[in-house]
CSV table of C-alpha atoms and ligand atoms in Angstrom, one decimal:
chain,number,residue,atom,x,y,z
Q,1026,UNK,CA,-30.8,184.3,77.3
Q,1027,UNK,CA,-30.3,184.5,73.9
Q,1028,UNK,CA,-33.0,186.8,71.8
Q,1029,UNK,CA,-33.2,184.9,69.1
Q,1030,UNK,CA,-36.5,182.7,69.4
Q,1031,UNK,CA,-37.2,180.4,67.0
Q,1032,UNK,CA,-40.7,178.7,66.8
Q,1033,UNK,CA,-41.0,175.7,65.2
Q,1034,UNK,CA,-44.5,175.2,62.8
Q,1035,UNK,CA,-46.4,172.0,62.1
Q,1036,UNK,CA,-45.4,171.0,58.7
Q,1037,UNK,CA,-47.8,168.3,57.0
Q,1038,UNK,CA,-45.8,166.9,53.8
Q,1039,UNK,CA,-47.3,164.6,51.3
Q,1040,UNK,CA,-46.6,163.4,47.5
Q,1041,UNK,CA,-48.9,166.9,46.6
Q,1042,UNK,CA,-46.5,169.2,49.0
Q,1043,UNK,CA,-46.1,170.5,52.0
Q,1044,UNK,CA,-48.6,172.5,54.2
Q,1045,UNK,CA,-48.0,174.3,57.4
Q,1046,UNK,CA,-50.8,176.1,59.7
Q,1047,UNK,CA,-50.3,178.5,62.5
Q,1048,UNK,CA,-53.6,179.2,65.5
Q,1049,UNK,CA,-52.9,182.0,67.6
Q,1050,UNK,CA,-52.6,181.1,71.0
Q,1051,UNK,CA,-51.2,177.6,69.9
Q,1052,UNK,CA,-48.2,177.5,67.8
Q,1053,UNK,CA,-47.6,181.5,69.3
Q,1054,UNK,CA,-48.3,182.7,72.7
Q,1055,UNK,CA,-50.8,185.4,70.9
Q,1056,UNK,CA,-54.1,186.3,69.2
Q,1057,UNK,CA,-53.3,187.6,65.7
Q,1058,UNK,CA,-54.9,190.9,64.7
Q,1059,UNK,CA,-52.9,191.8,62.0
Q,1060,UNK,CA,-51.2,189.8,58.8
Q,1061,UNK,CA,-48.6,191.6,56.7
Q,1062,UNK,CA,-46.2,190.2,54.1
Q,1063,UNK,CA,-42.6,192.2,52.6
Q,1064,UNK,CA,-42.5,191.0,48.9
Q,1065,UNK,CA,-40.5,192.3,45.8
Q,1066,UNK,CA,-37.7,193.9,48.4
Q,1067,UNK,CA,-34.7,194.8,46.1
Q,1068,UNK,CA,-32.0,192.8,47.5
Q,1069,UNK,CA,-30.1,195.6,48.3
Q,1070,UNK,CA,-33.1,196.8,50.6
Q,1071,UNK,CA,-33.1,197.3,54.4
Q,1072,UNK,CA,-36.1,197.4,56.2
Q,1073,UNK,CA,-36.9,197.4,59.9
Q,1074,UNK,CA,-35.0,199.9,62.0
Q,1075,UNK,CA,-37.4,200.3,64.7
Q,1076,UNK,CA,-38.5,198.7,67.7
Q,1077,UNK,CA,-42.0,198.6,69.4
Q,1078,UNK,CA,-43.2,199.5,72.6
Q,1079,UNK,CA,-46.6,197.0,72.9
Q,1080,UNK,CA,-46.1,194.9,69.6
Q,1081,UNK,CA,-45.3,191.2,69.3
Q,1082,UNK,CA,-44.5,189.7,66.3
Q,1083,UNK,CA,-43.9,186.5,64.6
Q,1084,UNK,CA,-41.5,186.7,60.7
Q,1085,UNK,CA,-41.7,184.1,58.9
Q,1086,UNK,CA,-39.6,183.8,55.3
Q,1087,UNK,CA,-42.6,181.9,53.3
Q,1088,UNK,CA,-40.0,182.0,50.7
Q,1089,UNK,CA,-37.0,182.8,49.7
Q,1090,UNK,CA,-34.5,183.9,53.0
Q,1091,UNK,CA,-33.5,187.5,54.8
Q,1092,UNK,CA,-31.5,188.3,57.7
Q,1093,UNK,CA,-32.8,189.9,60.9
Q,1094,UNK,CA,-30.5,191.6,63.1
Q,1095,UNK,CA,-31.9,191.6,66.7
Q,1096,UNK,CA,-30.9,194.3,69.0
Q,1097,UNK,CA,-32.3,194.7,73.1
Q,1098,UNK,CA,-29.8,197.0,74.3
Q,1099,UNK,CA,-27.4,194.6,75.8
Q,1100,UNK,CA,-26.9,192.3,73.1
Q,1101,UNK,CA,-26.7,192.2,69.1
Q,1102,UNK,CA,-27.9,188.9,67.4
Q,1103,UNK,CA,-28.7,188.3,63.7
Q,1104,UNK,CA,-30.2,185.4,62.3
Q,1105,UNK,CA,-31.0,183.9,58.6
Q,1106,UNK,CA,-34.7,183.0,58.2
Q,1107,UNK,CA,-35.0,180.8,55.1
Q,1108,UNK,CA,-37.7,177.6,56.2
Q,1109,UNK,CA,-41.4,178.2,55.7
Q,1110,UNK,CA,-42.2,176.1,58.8
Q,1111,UNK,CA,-40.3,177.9,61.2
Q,1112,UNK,CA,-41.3,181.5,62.9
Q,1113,UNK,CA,-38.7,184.1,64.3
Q,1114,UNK,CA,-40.5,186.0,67.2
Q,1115,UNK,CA,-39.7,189.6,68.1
Q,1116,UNK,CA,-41.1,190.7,71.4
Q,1117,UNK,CA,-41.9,194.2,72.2
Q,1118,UNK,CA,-38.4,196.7,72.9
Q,1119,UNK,CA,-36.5,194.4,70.3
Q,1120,UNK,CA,-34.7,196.3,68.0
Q,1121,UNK,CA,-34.6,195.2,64.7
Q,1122,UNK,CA,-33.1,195.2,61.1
Q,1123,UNK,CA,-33.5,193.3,57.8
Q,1124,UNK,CA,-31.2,192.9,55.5
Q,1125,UNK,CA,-30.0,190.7,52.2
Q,1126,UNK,CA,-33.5,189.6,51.1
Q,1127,UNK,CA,-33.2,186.5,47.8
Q,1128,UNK,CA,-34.6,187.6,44.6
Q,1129,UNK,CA,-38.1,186.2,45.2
Q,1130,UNK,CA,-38.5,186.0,48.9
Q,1131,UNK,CA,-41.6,186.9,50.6
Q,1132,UNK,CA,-41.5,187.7,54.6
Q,1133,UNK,CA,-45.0,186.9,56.0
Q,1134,UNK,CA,-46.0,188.9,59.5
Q,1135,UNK,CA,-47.9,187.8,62.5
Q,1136,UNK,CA,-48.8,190.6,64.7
Q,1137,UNK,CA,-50.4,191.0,67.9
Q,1138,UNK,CA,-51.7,194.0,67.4
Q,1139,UNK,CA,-53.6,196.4,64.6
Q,1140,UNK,CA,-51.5,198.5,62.6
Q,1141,UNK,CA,-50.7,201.9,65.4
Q,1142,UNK,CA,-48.0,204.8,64.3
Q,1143,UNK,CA,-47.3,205.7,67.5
Q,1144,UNK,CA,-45.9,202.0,68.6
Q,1145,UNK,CA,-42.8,202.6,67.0
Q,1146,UNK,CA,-39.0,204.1,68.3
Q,1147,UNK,CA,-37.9,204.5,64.6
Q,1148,UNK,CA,-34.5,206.3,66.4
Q,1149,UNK,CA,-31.9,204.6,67.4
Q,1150,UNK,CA,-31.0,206.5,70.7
Q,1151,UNK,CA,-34.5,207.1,71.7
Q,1152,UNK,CA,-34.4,203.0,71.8
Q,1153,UNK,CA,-31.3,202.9,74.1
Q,1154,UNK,CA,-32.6,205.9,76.1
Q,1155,UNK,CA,-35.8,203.6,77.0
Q,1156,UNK,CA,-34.5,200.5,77.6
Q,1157,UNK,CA,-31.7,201.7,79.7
Q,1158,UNK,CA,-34.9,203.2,81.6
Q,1159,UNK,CA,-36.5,199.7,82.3
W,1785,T46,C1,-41.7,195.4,61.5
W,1785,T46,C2,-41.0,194.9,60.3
W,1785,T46,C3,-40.6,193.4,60.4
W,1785,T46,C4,-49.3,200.2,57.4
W,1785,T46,O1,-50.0,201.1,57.0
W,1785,T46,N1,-49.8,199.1,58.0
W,1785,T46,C5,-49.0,198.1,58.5
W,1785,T46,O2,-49.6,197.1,59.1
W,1785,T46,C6,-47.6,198.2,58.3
W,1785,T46,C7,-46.7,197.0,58.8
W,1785,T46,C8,-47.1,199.2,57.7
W,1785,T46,N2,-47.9,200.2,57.2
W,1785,T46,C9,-47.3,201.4,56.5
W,1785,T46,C10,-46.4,202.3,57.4
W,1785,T46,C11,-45.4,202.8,56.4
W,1785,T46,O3,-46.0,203.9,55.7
W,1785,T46,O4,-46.5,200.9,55.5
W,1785,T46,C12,-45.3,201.7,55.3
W,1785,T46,C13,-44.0,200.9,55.4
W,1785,T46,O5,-43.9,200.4,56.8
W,1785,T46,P1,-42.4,200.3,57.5
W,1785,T46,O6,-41.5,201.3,56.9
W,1785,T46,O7,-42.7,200.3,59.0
W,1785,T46,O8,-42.0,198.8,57.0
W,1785,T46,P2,-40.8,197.9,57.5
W,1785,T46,O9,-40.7,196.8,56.5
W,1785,T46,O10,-39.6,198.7,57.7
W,1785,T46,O11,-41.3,197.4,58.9
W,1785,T46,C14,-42.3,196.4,58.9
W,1785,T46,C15,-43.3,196.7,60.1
W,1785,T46,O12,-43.7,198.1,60.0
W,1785,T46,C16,-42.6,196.5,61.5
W,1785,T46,O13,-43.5,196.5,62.5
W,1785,T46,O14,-41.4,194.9,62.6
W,1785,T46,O15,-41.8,195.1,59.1
């Protein structure tokens, strides 16, 4: 299966613009608790380089484009987000990294859960170590 899961948003376009809207537990299969947004990344800025152990999570590039490299232990994907209307979600034990952020982009976060330290592998092997475990 691949890991790359793309959710497709409603998009509502008229003459003023386009609009798109997201209900937890509708267009993603979670309540939100938390909303973050990456802005102003210097494009030669990588973030990510964790995974989580109880966190989902939906990225969506509200502007501009980044790439996410995706990473479960078997397999190595990396996609290019670049549509406002479309989500990329990351389930928990997911490795990933971001990478080549445009000048101007802005990546908007759905999260599933509050803002906890202690959800994150931030090393590499410690990631492969658990997931070989599962
Ligand atoms: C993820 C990717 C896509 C908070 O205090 N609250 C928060 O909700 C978040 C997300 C971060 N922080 C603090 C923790 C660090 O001191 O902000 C600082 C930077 O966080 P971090 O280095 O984890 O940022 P990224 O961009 O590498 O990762 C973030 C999320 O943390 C992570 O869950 O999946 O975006």
């Amino acid at each position: 299966m691949s890991l790359v899961k793309r959710i497709s948003l409603p998009k509502i376009s008229d003459p003023r613009g386009n609009l798109t809207f997201i209900e937890g537990q509708r267009h993603i299969p979670f309540e939100i608790r938390r909303v973050y947004y990456l802005y102003d990344v210097p494009a030669e800025s990588e973030r990510g380089g964790h995974a989580h152990r109880n966190l989902t999570q939906l990225l969506i590039a509200v502007s501009g484009s980044f790439d996410v490299l995706l990473d479960d232990g078997k397999s190595r994907e990396t996609v290019t987000l670049n549509k406002p209307y479309e989500g990329l979600l990351i389930d928990c034990f997911v490795w990933r990294e971001m990478k080549n952020f445009s000048s101007g982009s802005v990546c908007m976060v759905l999260a599933s859960r509050v803002y906890e330290a202690d959800d994150y592998i931030r090393d590499y092997q410690d990631f492969m170590r658990t997931v070989r475990k599962e």
